[in-house]
Structures are given as structure tokens and as C-alpha cells.
mmCIF file with all atom_site columns, C-alpha atoms in Angstrom:
data_model
loop_
_atom_site.group_PDB
_atom_site.id
_atom_site.type_symbol
_atom_site.label_atom_id
_atom_site.label_alt_id
_atom_site.label_comp_id
_atom_site.label_asym_id
_atom_site.label_entity_id
_atom_site.label_seq_id
_atom_site.pdbx_PDB_ins_code
_atom_site.Cartn_x
_atom_site.Cartn_y
_atom_site.Cartn_z
_atom_site.occupancy
_atom_site.B_iso_or_equiv
_atom_site.pdbx_formal_charge
_atom_site.auth_seq_id
_atom_site.auth_comp_id
_atom_site.auth_asym_id
_atom_site.auth_atom_id
_atom_site.pdbx_PDB_model_num
ATOM 1   C CA . MET A 1 1   ? 2.520   -9.915  10.436  1.00 42.00 ? 1062 MET A CA 1
ATOM 2   C CA . LEU A 1 2   ? 1.995   -6.210  9.803   1.00 44.00 ? 1063 LEU A CA 1
ATOM 3   C CA . LEU A 1 3   ? 3.924   -5.284  12.906  1.00 45.00 ? 1064 LEU A CA 1
ATOM 4   C CA . LYS A 1 4   ? 7.066   -6.827  11.421  1.00 47.00 ? 1065 LYS A CA 1
ATOM 5   C CA . TYR A 1 5   ? 6.968   -4.089  8.758   1.00 47.00 ? 1066 TYR A CA 1
ATOM 6   C CA . CYS A 1 6   ? 6.876   -1.234  11.301  1.00 46.00 ? 1067 CYS A CA 1
ATOM 7   C CA . PRO A 1 7   ? 10.609  -1.616  12.035  1.00 48.00 ? 1068 PRO A CA 1
ATOM 8   C CA . LEU A 1 8   ? 11.178  -1.384  8.265   1.00 49.00 ? 1069 LEU A CA 1
ATOM 9   C CA . LEU A 1 9   ? 9.425   1.987   8.244   1.00 50.00 ? 1070 LEU A CA 1
ATOM 10  C CA . LEU A 1 10  ? 11.480  3.129   11.222  1.00 45.00 ? 1071 LEU A CA 1
ATOM 11  C CA . LEU A 1 11  ? 14.684  1.957   9.538   1.00 47.00 ? 1072 LEU A CA 1
ATOM 12  C CA . ALA A 1 12  ? 13.700  3.736   6.335   1.00 51.00 ? 1073 ALA A CA 1
ATOM 13  C CA . GLN A 1 13  ? 13.042  6.923   8.295   1.00 51.00 ? 1074 GLN A CA 1
ATOM 14  C CA . PHE A 1 14  ? 16.489  6.722   9.906   1.00 48.00 ? 1075 PHE A CA 1
ATOM 15  C CA . LEU A 1 15  ? 18.222  5.918   6.615   1.00 48.00 ? 1076 LEU A CA 1
ATOM 16  C CA . ILE A 1 16  ? 16.465  8.713   4.738   1.00 50.00 ? 1077 ILE A CA 1
ATOM 17  C CA . ALA A 1 17  ? 17.518  11.204  7.396   1.00 51.00 ? 1078 ALA A CA 1
ATOM 18  C CA . ALA A 1 18  ? 21.093  9.882   7.404   1.00 47.00 ? 1079 ALA A CA 1
ATOM 19  C CA . ALA A 1 19  ? 21.447  10.092  3.635   1.00 46.00 ? 1080 ALA A CA 1
ATOM 20  C CA . SER A 1 20  ? 19.580  13.316  3.074   1.00 50.00 ? 1081 SER A CA 1
ATOM 21  C CA . PRO A 1 21  ? 21.311  15.767  0.747   1.00 50.00 ? 1082 PRO A CA 1
ATOM 22  C CA . THR A 1 22  ? 22.314  18.060  3.596   1.00 50.00 ? 1083 THR A CA 1
ATOM 23  C CA . ASN A 1 23  ? 24.410  15.215  5.022   1.00 51.00 ? 1084 ASN A CA 1
ATOM 24  C CA . LEU A 1 24  ? 26.049  14.625  1.639   1.00 48.00 ? 1085 LEU A CA 1
ATOM 25  C CA . ARG A 1 25  ? 27.133  18.229  1.284   1.00 50.00 ? 1086 ARG A CA 1
ATOM 26  C CA . LEU A 1 26  ? 30.856  18.839  1.322   1.00 46.00 ? 1087 LEU A CA 1
ATOM 27  C CA . PRO A 1 27  ? 32.491  22.207  1.931   1.00 49.00 ? 1088 PRO A CA 1
ATOM 28  C CA . GLU A 1 28  ? 31.298  24.816  -0.548  1.00 52.00 ? 1089 GLU A CA 1
ATOM 29  C CA . SER A 1 29  ? 33.578  24.756  -3.530  1.00 51.00 ? 1090 SER A CA 1
ATOM 30  C CA . GLY A 1 30  ? 31.596  26.932  -5.904  1.00 52.00 ? 1091 GLY A CA 1
ATOM 31  C CA . VAL A 1 31  ? 31.814  24.247  -8.585  1.00 65.00 ? 1092 VAL A CA 1
ATOM 32  C CA . PRO A 1 32  ? 28.580  23.923  -10.583 1.00 77.00 ? 1093 PRO A CA 1
ATOM 33  C CA . LEU A 1 33  ? 28.899  20.117  -10.668 1.00 76.00 ? 1094 LEU A CA 1
ATOM 34  C CA . GLN A 1 34  ? 28.813  20.030  -6.849  1.00 76.00 ? 1095 GLN A CA 1
ATOM 35  C CA . LYS A 1 35  ? 25.551  21.977  -6.804  1.00 81.00 ? 1096 LYS A CA 1
ATOM 36  C CA . GLU A 1 36  ? 24.077  19.744  -9.494  1.00 83.00 ? 1097 GLU A CA 1
ATOM 37  C CA . LEU A 1 37  ? 24.976  16.603  -7.526  1.00 80.00 ? 1098 LEU A CA 1
ATOM 38  C CA . GLU A 1 38  ? 23.369  18.062  -4.405  1.00 83.00 ? 1099 GLU A CA 1
ATOM 39  C CA . ARG A 1 39  ? 20.259  18.925  -6.424  1.00 86.00 ? 1100 ARG A CA 1
ATOM 40  C CA . GLN A 1 40  ? 20.103  15.345  -7.732  1.00 86.00 ? 1101 GLN A CA 1
ATOM 41  C CA . ALA A 1 41  ? 20.469  13.906  -4.227  1.00 85.00 ? 1102 ALA A CA 1
ATOM 42  C CA . LYS A 1 42  ? 17.686  16.160  -2.968  1.00 87.00 ? 1103 LYS A CA 1
ATOM 43  C CA . ALA A 1 43  ? 15.439  15.123  -5.870  1.00 89.00 ? 1104 ALA A CA 1
ATOM 44  C CA . GLU A 1 44  ? 16.100  11.429  -5.161  1.00 89.00 ? 1105 GLU A CA 1
ATOM 45  C CA . THR A 1 45  ? 15.259  11.892  -1.480  1.00 87.00 ? 1106 THR A CA 1
ATOM 46  C CA . ILE A 1 46  ? 12.033  13.686  -2.359  1.00 90.00 ? 1107 ILE A CA 1
ATOM 47  C CA . ASN A 1 47  ? 11.165  10.893  -4.817  1.00 90.00 ? 1108 ASN A CA 1
ATOM 48  C CA . LEU A 1 48  ? 11.738  8.253   -2.133  1.00 89.00 ? 1109 LEU A CA 1
ATOM 49  C CA . LEU A 1 49  ? 9.632   10.085  0.438   1.00 89.00 ? 1110 LEU A CA 1
ATOM 50  C CA . ASN A 1 50  ? 6.837   10.537  -2.095  1.00 92.00 ? 1111 ASN A CA 1
ATOM 51  C CA . SER A 1 51  ? 7.052   6.841   -2.958  1.00 89.00 ? 1112 SER A CA 1
ATOM 52  C CA . LEU A 1 52  ? 6.732   5.974   0.719   1.00 87.00 ? 1113 LEU A CA 1
ATOM 53  C CA . PHE A 1 53  ? 3.726   8.279   1.074   1.00 91.00 ? 1114 PHE A CA 1
ATOM 54  C CA . ARG A 1 54  ? 2.070   6.834   -2.048  1.00 92.00 ? 1115 ARG A CA 1
ATOM 55  C CA . SER A 1 55  ? 2.649   3.288   -0.806  1.00 87.00 ? 1116 SER A CA 1
ATOM 56  C CA . GLN A 1 56  ? 0.969   4.124   2.480   1.00 88.00 ? 1117 GLN A CA 1
ATOM 57  C CA . ILE A 1 57  ? -1.917  5.809   0.657   1.00 92.00 ? 1118 ILE A CA 1
ATOM 58  C CA . ALA A 1 58  ? -2.387  2.744   -1.552  1.00 89.00 ? 1119 ALA A CA 1
ATOM 59  C CA . TYR A 1 59  ? -2.298  0.418   1.432   1.00 88.00 ? 1120 TYR A CA 1
ATOM 60  C CA . PHE A 1 60  ? -4.679  2.366   3.635   1.00 90.00 ? 1121 PHE A CA 1
ATOM 61  C CA . THR A 1 61  ? -7.028  3.053   0.732   1.00 92.00 ? 1122 THR A CA 1
ATOM 62  C CA . GLU A 1 62  ? -7.281  -0.710  0.337   1.00 88.00 ? 1123 GLU A CA 1
ATOM 63  C CA . VAL A 1 63  ? -7.925  -1.151  4.078   1.00 90.00 ? 1124 VAL A CA 1
ATOM 64  C CA . LYS A 1 64  ? -10.527 1.624   4.042   1.00 92.00 ? 1125 LYS A CA 1
ATOM 65  C CA . ALA A 1 65  ? -12.347 0.012   1.104   1.00 91.00 ? 1126 ALA A CA 1
ATOM 66  C CA . ALA A 1 66  ? -13.142 -2.976  3.337   1.00 89.00 ? 1127 ALA A CA 1
ATOM 67  C CA . LEU A 1 67  ? -14.595 -0.778  6.076   1.00 92.00 ? 1128 LEU A CA 1
ATOM 68  C CA . ASN A 1 68  ? -17.983 0.821   6.401   1.00 92.00 ? 1129 ASN A CA 1
ATOM 69  C CA . PRO A 1 69  ? -17.378 4.513   5.563   1.00 93.00 ? 1130 PRO A CA 1
ATOM 70  C CA . GLN A 1 70  ? -19.308 5.503   8.689   1.00 93.00 ? 1131 GLN A CA 1
ATOM 71  C CA . THR A 1 71  ? -16.866 3.803   11.077  1.00 91.00 ? 1132 THR A CA 1
ATOM 72  C CA . LYS A 1 72  ? -14.452 5.770   13.194  1.00 89.00 ? 1133 LYS A CA 1
ATOM 73  C CA . ARG A 1 73  ? -11.502 3.855   11.707  1.00 91.00 ? 1134 ARG A CA 1
ATOM 74  C CA . SER A 1 74  ? -12.537 4.802   8.159   1.00 92.00 ? 1135 SER A CA 1
ATOM 75  C CA . GLN A 1 75  ? -12.597 8.458   9.230   1.00 91.00 ? 1136 GLN A CA 1
ATOM 76  C CA . HIS A 1 76  ? -9.136  8.089   10.843  1.00 90.00 ? 1137 HIS A CA 1
ATOM 77  C CA . ILE A 1 77  ? -7.810  6.594   7.623   1.00 92.00 ? 1138 ILE A CA 1
ATOM 78  C CA . ASN A 1 78  ? -9.278  9.489   5.616   1.00 94.00 ? 1139 ASN A CA 1
ATOM 79  C CA . LEU A 1 79  ? -7.427  11.951  7.857   1.00 92.00 ? 1140 LEU A CA 1
ATOM 80  C CA . TYR A 1 80  ? -4.200  9.960   7.564   1.00 92.00 ? 1141 TYR A CA 1
ATOM 81  C CA . ILE A 1 81  ? -4.473  9.834   3.758   1.00 95.00 ? 1142 ILE A CA 1
ATOM 82  C CA . THR A 1 82  ? -5.173  13.584  3.665   1.00 95.00 ? 1143 THR A CA 1
ATOM 83  C CA . ARG A 1 83  ? -1.967  14.232  5.630   1.00 93.00 ? 1144 ARG A CA 1
ATOM 84  C CA . LEU A 1 84  ? 0.030   11.926  3.368   1.00 94.00 ? 1145 LEU A CA 1
ATOM 85  C CA . ASN A 1 85  ? -1.282  13.745  0.289   1.00 96.00 ? 1146 ASN A CA 1
ATOM 86  C CA . ALA A 1 86  ? -0.317  17.090  1.856   1.00 94.00 ? 1147 ALA A CA 1
ATOM 87  C CA . ALA A 1 87  ? 3.187   15.722  2.447   1.00 94.00 ? 1148 ALA A CA 1
ATOM 88  C CA . ILE A 1 88  ? 3.442   14.701  -1.221  1.00 95.00 ? 1149 ILE A CA 1
ATOM 89  C CA . GLU A 1 89  ? 2.408   18.198  -2.304  1.00 95.00 ? 1150 GLU A CA 1
ATOM 90  C CA . GLU A 1 90  ? 5.114   19.812  -0.140  1.00 93.00 ? 1151 GLU A CA 1
ATOM 91  C CA . THR A 1 91  ? 8.083   20.864  -2.276  1.00 90.00 ? 1152 THR A CA 1
ATOM 92  C CA . ASP A 1 92  ? 10.443  22.186  0.410   1.00 88.00 ? 1153 ASP A CA 1
ATOM 93  C CA . MET A 1 93  ? 12.730  19.373  1.553   1.00 85.00 ? 1154 MET A CA 1
ATOM 94  C CA . ASP A 1 94  ? 12.883  20.496  5.193   1.00 86.00 ? 1155 ASP A CA 1
ATOM 95  C CA . GLU A 1 95  ? 9.099   20.865  5.386   1.00 90.00 ? 1156 GLU A CA 1
ATOM 96  C CA . LYS A 1 96  ? 8.609   17.488  3.697   1.00 88.00 ? 1157 LYS A CA 1
ATOM 97  C CA . ASN A 1 97  ? 10.932  15.861  6.255   1.00 85.00 ? 1158 ASN A CA 1
ATOM 98  C CA . LYS A 1 98  ? 9.063   17.641  9.062   1.00 89.00 ? 1159 LYS A CA 1
ATOM 99  C CA . LYS A 1 99  ? 5.717   16.383  7.757   1.00 89.00 ? 1160 LYS A CA 1
ATOM 100 C CA . TRP A 1 100 ? 7.188   12.876  7.420   1.00 85.00 ? 1161 TRP A CA 1
ATOM 101 C CA . MET A 1 101 ? 8.297   12.929  11.059  1.00 88.00 ? 1162 MET A CA 1
ATOM 102 C CA . GLU A 1 102 ? 4.907   14.223  12.208  1.00 89.00 ? 1163 GLU A CA 1
ATOM 103 C CA . ILE A 1 103 ? 3.063   11.586  10.174  1.00 86.00 ? 1164 ILE A CA 1
ATOM 104 C CA . PHE A 1 104 ? 5.369   8.841   11.436  1.00 83.00 ? 1165 PHE A CA 1
ATOM 105 C CA . ASP A 1 105 ? 4.896   9.922   15.061  1.00 86.00 ? 1166 ASP A CA 1
ATOM 106 C CA . GLU A 1 106 ? 1.147   10.125  14.562  1.00 83.00 ? 1167 GLU A CA 1
ATOM 107 C CA . PHE A 1 107 ? 1.081   6.710   12.884  1.00 80.00 ? 1168 PHE A CA 1
ATOM 108 C CA . SER A 1 108 ? 3.049   5.037   15.658  1.00 80.00 ? 1169 SER A CA 1
ATOM 109 C CA . ALA A 1 109 ? 0.665   6.456   18.274  1.00 81.00 ? 1170 ALA A CA 1
ATOM 110 C CA . SER A 1 110 ? -2.510  5.708   16.317  1.00 81.00 ? 1171 SER A CA 1
ATOM 111 C CA . PRO A 1 111 ? -4.777  2.676   16.556  1.00 83.00 ? 1172 PRO A CA 1
ATOM 112 C CA . LEU A 1 112 ? -4.849  2.186   12.771  1.00 81.00 ? 1173 LEU A CA 1
ATOM 113 C CA . LEU A 1 113 ? -3.279  -1.261  13.022  1.00 81.00 ? 1174 LEU A CA 1
ATOM 114 C CA . ILE A 1 114 ? -5.266  -2.384  16.062  1.00 86.00 ? 1175 ILE A CA 1
ATOM 115 C CA . ASN A 1 115 ? -8.753  -3.722  15.728  1.00 89.00 ? 1176 ASN A CA 1
ATOM 116 C CA . ARG A 1 116 ? -11.363 -2.206  17.947  1.00 89.00 ? 1177 ARG A CA 1
ATOM 117 C CA . GLU A 1 117 ? -14.582 -3.728  16.719  1.00 90.00 ? 1178 GLU A CA 1
ATOM 118 C CA . ALA A 1 118 ? -16.550 -0.601  17.632  1.00 89.00 ? 1179 ALA A CA 1
ATOM 119 C CA . GLU A 1 119 ? -14.215 1.451   15.390  1.00 89.00 ? 1180 GLU A CA 1
ATOM 120 C CA . THR A 1 120 ? -13.923 -0.974  12.474  1.00 90.00 ? 1181 THR A CA 1
ATOM 121 C CA . GLY A 1 121 ? -17.131 -2.967  12.485  1.00 90.00 ? 1182 GLY A CA 1
ATOM 122 C CA . LEU A 1 122 ? -15.023 -6.090  11.866  1.00 91.00 ? 1183 LEU A CA 1
ATOM 123 C CA . THR A 1 123 ? -13.946 -9.071  13.900  1.00 92.00 ? 1184 THR A CA 1
ATOM 124 C CA . ASP A 1 124 ? -10.288 -9.455  14.801  1.00 92.00 ? 1185 ASP A CA 1
ATOM 125 C CA . LEU A 1 125 ? -9.875  -12.153 12.149  1.00 92.00 ? 1186 LEU A CA 1
ATOM 126 C CA . GLN A 1 126 ? -11.513 -10.046 9.444   1.00 91.00 ? 1187 GLN A CA 1
ATOM 127 C CA . TYR A 1 127 ? -9.364  -7.020  10.262  1.00 90.00 ? 1188 TYR A CA 1
ATOM 128 C CA . LYS A 1 128 ? -6.215  -9.114  10.396  1.00 89.00 ? 1189 LYS A CA 1
ATOM 129 C CA . GLN A 1 129 ? -6.977  -10.527 6.952   1.00 88.00 ? 1190 GLN A CA 1
ATOM 130 C CA . ILE A 1 130 ? -7.400  -7.017  5.566   1.00 86.00 ? 1191 ILE A CA 1
ATOM 131 C CA . LEU A 1 131 ? -4.165  -5.770  7.146   1.00 86.00 ? 1192 LEU A CA 1
ATOM 132 C CA . THR A 1 132 ? -2.044  -8.742  6.102   1.00 86.00 ? 1193 THR A CA 1
ATOM 133 C CA . GLY A 1 133 ? -3.424  -9.393  2.642   1.00 84.00 ? 1194 GLY A CA 1
ATOM 134 C CA . GLN A 1 134 ? -1.570  -9.581  -0.644  1.00 84.00 ? 1195 GLN A CA 1
ATOM 135 C CA . LYS A 1 135 ? -1.800  -5.804  -1.061  1.00 77.00 ? 1196 LYS A CA 1
ATOM 136 C CA . LEU A 1 136 ? 0.453   -5.314  1.987   1.00 78.00 ? 1197 LEU A CA 1
ATOM 137 C CA . LYS A 1 137 ? 2.973   -7.771  0.608   1.00 81.00 ? 1198 LYS A CA 1
ATOM 138 C CA . ASP A 1 138 ? 2.968   -6.055  -2.796  1.00 84.00 ? 1199 ASP A CA 1
ATOM 139 C CA . ILE A 1 139 ? 3.324   -2.575  -1.311  1.00 81.00 ? 1200 ILE A CA 1
ATOM 140 C CA . SER A 1 140 ? 6.073   -3.718  1.070   1.00 79.00 ? 1201 SER A CA 1
ATOM 141 C CA . ALA A 1 141 ? 8.025   -5.376  -1.748  1.00 85.00 ? 1202 ALA A CA 1
ATOM 142 C CA . LYS A 1 142 ? 7.767   -2.236  -3.892  1.00 85.00 ? 1203 LYS A CA 1
ATOM 143 C CA . PHE A 1 143 ? 8.896   -0.071  -0.991  1.00 83.00 ? 1204 PHE A CA 1
ATOM 144 C CA . VAL A 1 144 ? 11.926  -2.268  -0.304  1.00 85.00 ? 1205 VAL A CA 1
ATOM 145 C CA . THR A 1 145 ? 12.827  -2.026  -3.997  1.00 90.00 ? 1206 THR A CA 1
ATOM 146 C CA . ASP A 1 146 ? 12.393  1.765   -3.901  1.00 89.00 ? 1207 ASP A CA 1
ATOM 147 C CA . VAL A 1 147 ? 14.668  2.043   -0.844  1.00 87.00 ? 1208 VAL A CA 1
ATOM 148 C CA . ALA A 1 148 ? 17.336  -0.133  -2.481  1.00 89.00 ? 1209 ALA A CA 1
ATOM 149 C CA . ASP A 1 149 ? 17.169  1.935   -5.674  1.00 91.00 ? 1210 ASP A CA 1
ATOM 150 C CA . TYR A 1 150 ? 17.422  5.128   -3.647  1.00 90.00 ? 1211 TYR A CA 1
ATOM 151 C CA . PHE A 1 151 ? 20.525  4.017   -1.795  1.00 89.00 ? 1212 PHE A CA 1
ATOM 152 C CA . TRP A 1 152 ? 22.155  2.835   -5.004  1.00 90.00 ? 1213 TRP A CA 1
ATOM 153 C CA . LYS A 1 153 ? 21.541  6.251   -6.594  1.00 88.00 ? 1214 LYS A CA 1
ATOM 154 C CA . ILE A 1 154 ? 22.696  8.138   -3.474  1.00 86.00 ? 1215 ILE A CA 1
ATOM 155 C CA . THR A 1 155 ? 25.817  5.987   -3.259  1.00 85.00 ? 1216 THR A CA 1
ATOM 156 C CA . LYS A 1 156 ? 26.646  6.778   -6.877  1.00 86.00 ? 1217 LYS A CA 1
ATOM 157 C CA . LEU A 1 157 ? 26.018  10.487  -6.285  1.00 81.00 ? 1218 LEU A CA 1
ATOM 158 C CA . SER A 1 158 ? 28.164  10.433  -3.134  1.00 79.00 ? 1219 SER A CA 1
ATOM 159 C CA . GLY A 1 159 ? 30.978  8.834   -5.114  1.00 79.00 ? 1220 GLY A CA 1
ATOM 160 C CA . ARG A 1 160 ? 30.679  11.552  -7.735  1.00 76.00 ? 1221 ARG A CA 1
ATOM 161 C CA . VAL A 1 161 ? 30.747  14.253  -5.021  1.00 71.00 ? 1222 VAL A CA 1
ATOM 162 C CA . VAL A 1 162 ? 33.909  12.799  -3.484  1.00 73.00 ? 1223 VAL A CA 1
ATOM 163 C CA . SER A 1 163 ? 35.507  12.337  -6.913  1.00 73.00 ? 1224 SER A CA 1
ATOM 164 C CA . ASN A 1 164 ? 34.658  15.924  -7.792  1.00 69.00 ? 1225 ASN A CA 1
ATOM 165 C CA . GLU A 1 165 ? 36.166  17.228  -4.547  1.00 70.00 ? 1226 GLU A CA 1
ATOM 166 C CA . LEU A 1 166 ? 39.310  15.163  -5.068  1.00 68.00 ? 1227 LEU A CA 1
ATOM 167 C CA . SER A 1 167 ? 39.627  16.477  -8.619  1.00 70.00 ? 1228 SER A CA 1
ATOM 168 C CA . ASN A 1 168 ? 39.251  20.022  -7.333  1.00 68.00 ? 1229 ASN A CA 1
ATOM 169 C CA . ALA A 1 169 ? 41.874  19.389  -4.641  1.00 66.00 ? 1230 ALA A CA 1
ATOM 170 C CA . ASP A 1 170 ? 44.306  18.011  -7.253  1.00 66.00 ? 1231 ASP A CA 1
ATOM 171 C CA . GLN A 1 171 ? 43.825  21.099  -9.402  1.00 68.00 ? 1232 GLN A CA 1
ATOM 172 C CA . SER A 1 172 ? 44.584  23.433  -6.502  1.00 61.00 ? 1233 SER A CA 1
#
């Protein structure tokens, strides 16, 4: 069940990159409104990335709580959570995107979602129940809502950018 959410994360990564403020930028017009709209788009993108990071932290904190802290998997989760927290703390948009890509690549290559009894101390059934519990469903639903809200806000901002550029063109 959890694996069906991995494509959602990949899609979100692609969509965030496609709608990042640098892709919304129109030719420099020197109009303060244009800069403000770009600032708002950047802030919304940062908020969405931070929401994604917090959702992953919440999820993996829940998974880790079911594990013996001495297991290898618990230690891997600690490292993953540390990297997610560092990404939240990053304020530069390019660096935040870079950290997101690194974390995503690391996540896709990691065994965090695969049970190796020696690393988790749990049977396959126990680990599956932890990974696919209600917490995952709640976090996934919140993330989908956050993504939808983000794209609604970015769409509105994009419309304002285009409207502003058209107004400037009419005044010329």
C-alpha cells in the first residue's frame, strides 16, 4: 500500500519544480507588483516543501516509535529525520530544492520501506502494519490537500503576473 504513495511523492517533486517561482518569472519589468508576486510564489513553494518535510518527519517518527531504538532501521530513520529538519531550516530556495532532491534520491535508494527483520526487529506483517497504518493515511491526505492548496495559490499568482504584464503592455 505504501508503495502506491511513492509515485505521489515523485509527482509532487516534478510539479514543485515545474511551478517554482523561477519558472513563473516573466521578463523583468521593474514593476514592484511583479517582484511582490514572485516573492509570494517563492514563499508558497517554500511552505509546500516544508509541509512535505514535516509530513515525512511525522510519518517516520511514528514508524520509529514502533521500533527498538537500537535497531539499524531506527538509526536510519534518525538520520533521515535529521536531514529533513536541516532542509526545513534552509532558507535559500535553490539550496532547499537541492536538499529536497538529495533527500528524495536518498529515500528512493534506501531500505526504509522494506522490512529486513535484522534491521527492524519486526516480522514482515508487523512492519507492514506500521507502514500502512492510519497515520500514513492521515499524512497522505494532508499532503494531497497541501499540494492542491499550493497549486490553487500558484495559479492565482500566475494569473496576477500575466494580468500585471498585460496591464503594463497596454500602458506602453
